[in-house]
Coordinates of C-alpha atoms in Angstrom, one line a residue:
Chain A
M1 CA 32.4 22.4 13.6
K2 CA 35.8 20.7 13.6
Y3 CA 36.2 17.0 13.2
F4 CA 38.5 14.3 14.4
D5 CA 39.1 11.1 12.3
P6 CA 40.8 8.8 14.8
H7 CA 41.4 5.9 12.4
I8 CA 42.7 6.7 8.9
H9 CA 45.6 5.3 6.9
M10 CA 47.0 8.4 5.3
T11 CA 50.1 6.6 4.0
S12 CA 47.8 5.4 1.2
R13 CA 46.1 8.7 0.5
T14 CA 47.1 11.6 -1.7
T15 CA 47.4 15.3 -0.9
D16 CA 44.1 15.8 -2.7
D17 CA 42.6 13.9 0.2
Y18 CA 44.4 16.0 2.7
Q19 CA 43.1 19.2 1.0
A20 CA 39.5 17.8 0.9
M21 CA 39.8 16.8 4.6
A22 CA 41.0 20.2 5.6
D23 CA 38.3 21.9 3.6
A24 CA 35.7 19.7 5.3
G25 CA 36.8 20.8 8.7
I26 CA 38.9 17.8 9.8
A27 CA 41.5 19.2 12.2
A28 CA 43.0 16.1 13.8
I29 CA 43.6 12.5 12.8
I30 CA 45.1 9.3 14.1
E31 CA 46.9 7.0 11.8
P32 CA 47.1 3.5 13.3
A33 CA 50.0 1.1 12.3
F34 CA 48.5 -1.6 10.1
W35 CA 49.4 -3.7 7.1
L36 CA 50.0 -2.2 3.7
G37 CA 47.8 -4.3 1.5
Q38 CA 50.4 -7.0 0.8
P39 CA 52.7 -8.7 3.3
R40 CA 56.0 -7.2 4.4
T41 CA 58.9 -9.6 4.3
H42 CA 61.5 -7.9 6.6
V43 CA 61.3 -6.5 10.1
G44 CA 63.1 -3.5 8.7
S45 CA 60.1 -2.7 6.4
F46 CA 58.0 -2.2 9.6
E47 CA 60.6 0.0 11.1
D48 CA 60.8 2.3 8.1
Y49 CA 56.9 2.4 8.0
F50 CA 56.9 3.3 11.7
L51 CA 59.5 6.1 11.1
S52 CA 57.2 7.5 8.3
L53 CA 54.3 7.5 10.8
V54 CA 56.2 9.7 13.2
G55 CA 58.0 11.6 10.4
W56 CA 56.8 12.2 6.9
E57 CA 53.0 11.6 7.4
R58 CA 53.0 13.9 10.4
F59 CA 54.8 16.6 8.4
R60 CA 52.5 16.1 5.3
A61 CA 49.4 16.5 7.5
S62 CA 50.7 19.7 9.1
Q63 CA 51.1 21.2 5.6
F64 CA 47.3 21.1 5.4
G65 CA 46.6 22.4 9.0
I66 CA 45.8 18.9 10.3
Q67 CA 47.3 17.5 13.5
H68 CA 48.5 14.0 13.0
Y69 CA 49.1 11.4 15.7
C70 CA 49.6 7.7 15.3
T71 CA 49.5 4.3 17.1
M72 CA 52.1 1.5 16.9
A73 CA 51.7 -2.3 16.8
L74 CA 52.2 -5.5 15.0
N75 CA 48.9 -5.8 13.2
P76 CA 46.7 -8.9 13.4
K77 CA 47.3 -10.1 9.9
E78 CA 51.1 -10.0 10.0
A79 CA 51.1 -11.5 13.5
N80 CA 50.8 -14.7 11.5
N81 CA 54.3 -14.3 10.0
P82 CA 56.8 -16.0 12.2
D83 CA 59.7 -14.5 10.3
V84 CA 58.9 -11.0 11.4
A85 CA 56.5 -11.2 14.4
D86 CA 59.0 -11.2 17.3
G87 CA 61.3 -8.7 15.6
V88 CA 58.4 -6.3 15.2
I89 CA 57.3 -6.7 18.8
E90 CA 60.7 -5.6 19.8
L91 CA 60.5 -2.6 17.5
V92 CA 57.1 -1.7 18.9
Q93 CA 58.5 -1.4 22.4
L94 CA 60.8 1.3 21.2
Y95 CA 58.5 3.1 18.8
L96 CA 55.7 3.4 21.5
E97 CA 58.1 5.9 23.1
K98 CA 58.4 8.2 20.1
E99 CA 56.8 11.6 19.9
G100 CA 53.3 11.6 18.4
V101 CA 52.4 8.0 19.4
V102 CA 49.2 8.0 21.4
A103 CA 48.2 4.3 21.7
V104 CA 49.0 0.6 21.0
G105 CA 47.2 -0.4 17.8
E106 CA 45.9 -1.8 15.7
I107 CA 45.9 -5.2 17.5
G108 CA 43.3 -8.0 17.5
Y109 CA 42.1 -10.9 15.5
D110 CA 42.0 -11.3 11.7
D111 CA 41.4 -15.0 11.1
M112 CA 41.2 -16.1 14.8
T113 CA 44.5 -18.0 14.9
A114 CA 46.7 -18.9 17.9
A115 CA 49.4 -16.6 16.7
E116 CA 47.0 -13.6 16.5
E117 CA 45.9 -14.3 20.0
K118 CA 49.4 -14.6 21.3
Y119 CA 50.4 -11.2 19.9
L120 CA 47.1 -9.6 20.9
I121 CA 47.7 -10.6 24.5
A122 CA 51.4 -9.6 24.3
Q123 CA 50.5 -6.1 23.0
L124 CA 47.7 -5.6 25.5
Q125 CA 50.5 -6.2 28.1
L126 CA 52.6 -3.6 26.3
A127 CA 49.8 -1.1 26.6
I128 CA 49.6 -1.8 30.3
D129 CA 53.4 -1.5 30.6
H130 CA 53.6 1.8 28.7
E131 CA 50.4 3.1 30.3
L132 CA 48.8 3.7 26.9
P133 CA 45.3 3.0 25.6
A134 CA 44.7 0.2 23.1
L135 CA 43.0 0.4 19.7
I136 CA 41.5 -3.0 18.8
H137 CA 40.6 -4.2 15.3
T138 CA 37.8 -6.6 15.1
P139 CA 37.7 -9.1 12.2
H140 CA 35.7 -8.4 9.1
R141 CA 34.9 -12.1 8.7
D142 CA 33.1 -13.9 11.5
K143 CA 33.0 -10.5 13.3
K144 CA 30.5 -11.2 16.0
N145 CA 32.4 -14.3 17.2
G146 CA 35.7 -12.4 16.9
T147 CA 34.4 -9.5 18.9
L148 CA 33.1 -11.6 21.7
R149 CA 36.4 -13.5 21.8
T150 CA 38.2 -10.2 22.0
L151 CA 36.0 -9.0 24.9
D152 CA 36.7 -12.3 26.7
V153 CA 40.5 -11.8 26.3
L154 CA 40.2 -8.3 27.7
R155 CA 38.2 -9.5 30.7
D156 CA 40.6 -12.4 31.4
M157 CA 43.5 -10.0 31.4
N158 CA 41.6 -7.5 33.6
F159 CA 42.5 -4.9 31.0
P160 CA 41.0 -1.6 32.1
P161 CA 37.9 -1.1 29.9
H162 CA 38.2 2.7 29.8
M163 CA 41.6 2.3 28.1
C164 CA 40.2 0.1 25.3
L165 CA 38.7 1.1 22.0
V166 CA 37.1 -1.8 20.1
D167 CA 36.7 -0.7 16.5
H168 CA 34.7 -1.6 13.4
N169 CA 31.5 -2.4 15.4
N170 CA 28.1 -3.0 13.7
E171 CA 24.6 -3.9 14.7
E172 CA 25.6 -7.3 15.8
T173 CA 28.5 -6.3 18.1
L174 CA 27.7 -2.9 19.6
A175 CA 25.6 -4.0 22.5
A176 CA 28.2 -6.5 23.7
T177 CA 31.0 -4.0 23.2
L178 CA 29.3 -1.3 25.2
D179 CA 28.2 -3.7 27.9
A180 CA 31.9 -4.6 28.4
G181 CA 32.5 -1.0 29.4
V182 CA 34.9 -0.3 26.5
W183 CA 34.8 2.4 23.9
A184 CA 33.1 1.5 20.6
G185 CA 34.5 2.6 17.2
H186 CA 32.7 2.5 13.9
S187 CA 34.2 2.6 10.5
I188 CA 32.0 4.2 7.9
Y189 CA 32.6 2.9 4.4
P190 CA 31.0 3.4 0.9
N191 CA 29.8 -0.1 0.3
T192 CA 30.9 -2.4 3.0
K193 CA 31.1 -2.4 6.8
M194 CA 29.0 0.4 8.4
D195 CA 27.4 3.3 6.6
E196 CA 26.1 6.8 7.6
D197 CA 22.3 5.9 7.7
R198 CA 22.9 2.8 9.8
M199 CA 25.2 4.8 12.1
V200 CA 22.5 7.3 12.7
K201 CA 20.2 4.5 13.8
L202 CA 22.8 3.2 16.2
V203 CA 23.2 6.6 17.8
H204 CA 19.4 6.9 18.1
E205 CA 19.4 3.5 19.8
F206 CA 22.5 3.6 22.0
G207 CA 23.2 7.3 22.5
S208 CA 26.7 8.9 22.3
D209 CA 28.5 7.7 25.4
R210 CA 31.7 6.0 24.4
I211 CA 30.7 6.1 20.7
I212 CA 33.4 7.0 18.2
I213 CA 33.3 7.1 14.4
N214 CA 36.0 7.1 11.8
S215 CA 36.6 6.5 8.1
A216 CA 39.4 3.9 8.3
A217 CA 40.2 5.2 4.8
D218 CA 43.0 3.2 3.3
W219 CA 44.3 1.8 0.0
G220 CA 40.9 0.2 -0.9
V221 CA 37.7 1.9 -1.9
S222 CA 37.1 4.2 1.0
D223 CA 36.3 7.8 1.7
P224 CA 38.4 10.1 4.0
L225 CA 35.4 12.4 4.4
K226 CA 33.1 9.9 6.1
V227 CA 33.3 11.6 9.5
P228 CA 31.9 15.0 8.3
K229 CA 29.5 13.1 6.0
T230 CA 28.1 11.0 8.9
A231 CA 27.9 14.2 11.0
A232 CA 25.8 15.8 8.3
K233 CA 23.5 12.7 8.2
M234 CA 23.1 12.9 12.0
R235 CA 22.2 16.6 11.7
E236 CA 19.6 15.8 9.0
A237 CA 18.1 13.2 11.4
G238 CA 17.6 15.8 14.1
I239 CA 20.6 14.9 16.3
G240 CA 21.8 18.0 18.1
D241 CA 25.1 19.6 17.5
D242 CA 26.3 19.0 21.0
V243 CA 25.8 15.2 20.5
I244 CA 27.5 15.4 17.1
A245 CA 30.5 17.3 18.6
K246 CA 30.7 14.8 21.4
I247 CA 30.9 11.9 18.9
C248 CA 33.1 13.6 16.3
W249 CA 35.5 15.5 18.6
N250 CA 35.2 15.2 22.4
N251 CA 35.0 11.4 22.5
P252 CA 38.1 10.6 20.5
V253 CA 40.1 13.4 22.2
E254 CA 39.1 12.1 25.6
F255 CA 39.9 8.5 24.8
F256 CA 43.3 9.0 23.2
A257 CA 44.4 11.7 25.7
Q258 CA 44.4 9.0 28.4
G259 CA 48.0 8.0 27.5
G260 CA 49.2 11.5 28.3
R261 CA 50.7 11.9 24.8
L262 CA 47.9 14.1 23.3
D263 CA 48.2 17.6 24.5
L264 CA 44.7 18.8 25.3
D265 CA 45.5 22.4 24.8
K266 CA 47.4 21.9 21.5
I267 CA 44.7 19.7 20.0
E268 CA 42.2 22.7 20.2
V269 CA 44.5 25.0 18.2
A270 CA 44.7 24.7 14.4
P271 CA 48.4 24.4 13.5
K272 CA 49.6 27.2 11.3
V273 CA 49.9 26.1 7.7
D274 CA 53.3 26.9 6.2
Q275 CA 53.8 25.0 3.0
T276 CA 57.2 26.6 2.4
R277 CA 58.6 24.3 5.1
L278 CA 60.4 21.2 3.8
H279 CA 60.7 17.8 5.2
E280 CA 63.7 15.7 4.2
G281 CA 64.0 18.2 1.3
N282 CA 60.6 17.2 0.0
S283 CA 57.9 19.8 -0.3
V284 CA 54.3 18.6 -0.8
L285 CA 54.0 21.2 -3.5
R286 CA 54.8 20.7 -7.2
G287 CA 54.9 24.2 -8.5
Q288 CA 51.9 25.7 -6.7
K289 CA 52.2 28.8 -4.7
P290 CA 52.8 27.8 -1.1
V291 CA 49.9 28.5 1.4
V292 CA 51.2 30.4 4.4
D293 CA 48.9 31.2 7.2
A294 CA 49.5 34.7 8.7
Chain B
M1 CA 89.0 11.0 26.9
D2 CA 89.3 8.5 29.8
A3 CA 86.2 7.2 31.6
Q4 CA 86.6 9.9 34.3
D5 CA 86.6 12.7 31.8
I6 CA 83.5 11.2 30.0
D7 CA 81.7 10.9 33.3
A8 CA 82.6 14.5 34.3
R9 CA 81.3 15.8 30.9
A10 CA 78.1 13.8 31.2
A11 CA 77.5 15.2 34.7
A12 CA 78.2 18.8 33.4
F13 CA 75.5 18.3 30.7
A14 CA 73.1 16.8 33.1
D15 CA 73.7 19.7 35.5
A16 CA 72.3 22.1 32.9
V17 CA 68.9 20.5 33.1
Q18 CA 66.7 22.1 35.8
G19 CA 63.2 21.5 37.0
P20 CA 61.3 18.2 37.2
G21 CA 63.1 16.6 34.3
R22 CA 66.3 16.6 36.4
A23 CA 65.2 13.7 38.6
W24 CA 64.1 11.7 35.5
L25 CA 67.4 12.3 33.9
G26 CA 69.4 11.2 36.9
S27 CA 67.4 8.0 37.1
A28 CA 67.7 7.3 33.4
C29 CA 71.5 7.8 33.4
G30 CA 71.8 5.7 36.5
G31 CA 69.8 3.0 34.7
L32 CA 72.5 2.6 32.0
S33 CA 75.0 0.0 33.4
A34 CA 77.3 -2.5 31.9
G35 CA 75.6 -4.8 29.4
V36 CA 72.8 -2.4 28.8
S37 CA 70.9 -3.0 25.5
A38 CA 71.0 -0.4 22.7
T39 CA 67.2 -0.5 22.9
K40 CA 67.1 0.7 26.5
I41 CA 69.4 3.6 25.7
R42 CA 67.3 4.5 22.6
V43 CA 64.1 4.4 24.7
A44 CA 65.7 6.8 27.2
I45 CA 66.7 9.1 24.3
A46 CA 63.2 9.0 22.9
R47 CA 61.6 9.7 26.3
A48 CA 64.0 12.6 26.9
G49 CA 62.0 14.7 24.5
R50 CA 58.9 14.5 26.6
E51 CA 60.5 14.4 30.0
L52 CA 62.9 17.3 29.4
G53 CA 61.3 19.5 26.8
D54 CA 62.5 22.2 24.5
T55 CA 63.5 25.1 26.7
L56 CA 67.0 26.5 26.1
V57 CA 69.5 25.7 28.8
D58 CA 73.0 26.8 29.7
V59 CA 75.7 24.3 28.6
T60 CA 78.6 26.8 28.6
A61 CA 80.3 24.6 31.2
V62 CA 81.0 22.2 28.4
V63 CA 80.4 24.1 25.1
Q64 CA 82.1 27.3 26.3
D65 CA 81.4 29.5 23.4
P66 CA 78.1 31.2 24.2
A67 CA 77.2 31.5 20.4
L68 CA 77.4 27.7 20.1
A69 CA 75.8 27.0 23.5
G70 CA 72.9 29.3 22.7
V71 CA 70.9 26.7 20.7
W72 CA 71.0 23.8 23.2
R73 CA 67.6 22.7 24.5
A74 CA 67.1 20.8 27.7
C75 CA 66.4 17.6 25.8
D76 CA 69.7 18.1 23.9
A77 CA 71.7 18.4 27.2
G78 CA 69.9 15.4 28.6
R79 CA 70.5 13.2 25.6
A80 CA 74.2 14.2 25.6
A81 CA 74.4 13.1 29.2
L82 CA 72.8 9.8 28.3
V83 CA 75.0 9.2 25.2
L84 CA 78.2 10.0 27.2
R85 CA 77.0 7.7 30.1
A86 CA 76.5 5.0 27.5
A87 CA 80.1 5.5 26.3
T88 CA 81.3 4.4 29.8
V89 CA 79.3 1.2 29.9
L90 CA 79.6 0.0 26.3
E91 CA 82.6 -1.2 24.4
S92 CA 83.7 1.5 21.9
E93 CA 82.6 -0.6 18.9
A94 CA 79.2 -1.3 20.4
W95 CA 78.8 2.3 21.4
L96 CA 79.6 3.5 17.8
R97 CA 77.1 1.1 16.4
F98 CA 74.4 2.2 18.8
L99 CA 75.1 5.8 18.1
T100 CA 75.1 5.4 14.3
D101 CA 71.8 3.5 14.5
A102 CA 70.2 6.1 16.8
I103 CA 71.1 8.9 14.4
R104 CA 69.8 7.0 11.4
R105 CA 66.6 5.9 13.1
G106 CA 65.8 8.9 15.2
E107 CA 62.8 11.0 14.6
L108 CA 63.5 14.7 14.0
S109 CA 64.0 16.0 17.5
E110 CA 66.3 13.0 18.4
Q111 CA 68.4 13.6 15.3
V112 CA 68.9 17.3 16.2
S113 CA 70.1 16.3 19.7
L114 CA 72.5 13.6 18.5
L115 CA 74.1 15.7 15.7
R116 CA 74.5 18.7 18.0
M117 CA 76.4 16.7 20.6
L118 CA 79.0 15.1 18.2
P119 CA 81.9 17.4 18.9
W120 CA 81.7 16.7 22.6
L121 CA 81.7 12.9 22.4
P122 CA 84.8 10.7 22.8
D123 CA 86.8 10.3 19.5
P124 CA 84.5 12.5 17.4
A125 CA 86.5 11.9 14.2
A126 CA 85.2 8.3 14.1
L127 CA 81.7 9.8 13.6
T128 CA 82.7 11.8 10.4
D129 CA 81.0 9.4 8.0
V130 CA 77.8 9.4 10.0
A131 CA 77.9 13.2 10.2
V132 CA 78.5 13.7 6.5
D133 CA 75.6 11.3 5.7
A134 CA 73.3 13.2 8.1
C135 CA 73.9 16.3 6.0
R136 CA 71.9 14.6 3.2
T137 CA 68.7 15.4 5.1
N138 CA 66.8 18.3 3.8
S139 CA 64.8 18.7 7.0
E140 CA 66.0 22.2 8.0
P141 CA 66.2 21.7 11.8
V142 CA 68.2 18.5 11.3
F143 CA 70.6 20.0 8.8
A144 CA 71.0 23.1 11.0
A145 CA 71.9 20.8 14.0
I146 CA 75.1 19.6 12.1
A147 CA 75.8 22.6 9.9
C148 CA 75.2 25.5 12.3
E149 CA 76.6 26.5 15.7
N150 CA 78.5 23.2 15.4
P151 CA 82.3 23.0 15.1
F152 CA 82.2 19.4 13.8
P153 CA 82.2 20.0 10.0
A154 CA 85.1 22.5 10.1
A155 CA 87.1 20.2 12.4
H156 CA 86.5 16.9 10.6
F157 CA 84.9 17.1 7.1
Y158 CA 87.1 16.7 4.1
D159 CA 86.9 19.6 1.6
G160 CA 84.2 18.2 -0.7
A161 CA 81.9 17.4 2.2
F162 CA 82.4 20.9 3.7
D163 CA 81.6 22.5 0.3
Q164 CA 78.3 20.5 0.3
V165 CA 77.4 21.9 3.7
V166 CA 78.0 25.5 2.4
I167 CA 76.0 25.1 -0.8
K168 CA 73.2 23.3 0.9
A169 CA 72.9 26.1 3.5
I170 CA 72.7 28.6 0.7
F171 CA 70.1 26.3 -1.0
L172 CA 67.9 25.9 2.1
G173 CA 68.2 29.6 3.0
V174 CA 70.2 28.8 6.2
S175 CA 72.6 31.7 6.9
V176 CA 76.2 30.6 6.2
E177 CA 77.4 32.9 9.0
R178 CA 76.1 30.2 11.3
I179 CA 78.6 27.7 9.9
V180 CA 81.4 27.5 12.4
G181 CA 84.9 27.9 11.0
L182 CA 83.7 29.0 7.5
A183 CA 86.5 31.5 6.9
D184 CA 89.1 28.8 7.6
R185 CA 87.6 26.2 5.3
V186 CA 86.3 27.9 2.2
T187 CA 88.4 27.2 -0.9
A188 CA 88.4 28.4 -4.6
E189 CA 86.2 25.4 -5.2
T190 CA 83.6 26.5 -2.7
A191 CA 83.5 29.9 -4.4
R192 CA 83.2 28.2 -7.8
I193 CA 80.2 26.1 -6.7
A194 CA 78.5 29.2 -5.1
T195 CA 79.1 31.3 -8.2
D196 CA 77.7 28.6 -10.5
F197 CA 74.6 28.4 -8.3
A198 CA 74.3 32.2 -8.6
D199 CA 74.5 31.9 -12.4
E200 CA 71.7 29.3 -12.4
R201 CA 69.5 31.5 -10.3
R202 CA 70.0 34.5 -12.6
A203 CA 69.3 32.4 -15.6
A204 CA 66.0 31.3 -14.0
G205 CA 65.1 34.9 -13.3
R206 CA 65.3 34.4 -9.6
S207 CA 67.1 36.3 -6.9
V208 CA 70.7 35.4 -5.8
P209 CA 71.2 34.9 -2.1
A210 CA 73.6 37.5 -0.5
D211 CA 75.5 34.5 1.1
V212 CA 77.0 33.8 -2.4
D213 CA 79.0 37.0 -2.2
L214 CA 79.9 36.4 1.4
V215 CA 81.4 33.0 0.5
C216 CA 83.3 34.3 -2.5
N217 CA 84.8 37.1 -0.5
L218 CA 85.9 34.8 2.3
A219 CA 87.5 32.4 -0.3
A220 CA 89.3 35.3 -1.9
K221 CA 90.6 36.6 1.5
R222 CA 91.8 33.1 2.4
S223 CA 93.7 32.5 -0.8
G224 CA 95.0 36.1 -0.7
S225 CA 96.4 35.5 2.8
N226 CA 98.2 32.4 1.5
N227 CA 100.1 34.5 -1.0
P228 CA 103.1 36.2 0.5

């Protein structure tokens, strides 16, 4: 079975992760634009990061046979920085047009401030203007309140529910998220947020419609193999392969293809691995024999 | 080039684009009027990839030499039309700034288009520094866009920069025969760099690319023809 991880920050991960992901059957990923773990101090830092999402990371992933797409946005945390916020929004309008960008994201609340709300609304409007789906981050602190507030904003804006993926759900938020008609993402982590066993319970209770899972692996303690691992737990719990394939492949493909930027034919074909190709003169190899698919 | 010439050239490039993208291109070019923001042009350039695609088109009306015209994709022709149109609505300094920026901040396909079109823009010599800088990329398609099937380096690069194009082509495994005007620009210094590279490869027990000999022969021929 092939897997799709639609929320993973590869910029923080090594090629060991890429190799493990490829070995585990992960064939496609989406890397959302987010913060880097510490605040950026220049608008230009965002631009160079955006360029790497449509350049180096896409190339690096292809060297392991993985199709890489990304999303673009001013993330919730850095929306609070008045020195960069407006400049980044201007950049986002341009970078949403670049090849490989499938959605606006990650947007949403972090601390529930007025600035976060302002830029959440502004970027939902950008999603409408650019006819792209939106990937929404829900806060990790005061999550239930933050999620409900997010759903209110979406309703007030008449944002089309089928174009919205509200991520990082848990037992407290999933019912409301699904009731709002939006897609529901779940980030499976080693010790925090959601885990495999609890995810299996949610699937038993709520089914698989509009259910998406991801690893949200980043610079913290996280695991880029959580999608195949959760699939394995689902299998163990007696959930059928068709349901697992729906959650781990068909659902993310269907959601993100709505912007017209994800080629439905291309996504089904594993890219040929050719590690002799260089990007900006940099190979991912350091002395190993290059893998070249026939 | 006066505004009329630029417009004619833009139209010739746009004409090469057939199919559904043609209407999009016409509208995008028409949307660039006096006072247009650099961002708006860059959005159009980004979109051109998706709207026009990668199929090869016939730009011999402008590029003339079929060997050079043979690499032009629909998105290249479309982006050339957009950049030329921009030259008629922006002041030359603002246009230069926009173009330099677009090259530096383009993703790979955009960079290929922008470098490919340089010889056919107004006052190409003003873009020499940007073009020399672009050769620092090691992304093969971007390097090939400036180094191959492109008269720009032979026409405008100073000797040292041209030598770098040649040695880099050898290094990347890009055929030096694709470098336009090679025979007229190789010097004894080019041959020296190529020969040193060959020595390095032999010392490492690796093969020496055939292009090294080709470069040395051309250099010898050129210096021979300078001697009465």
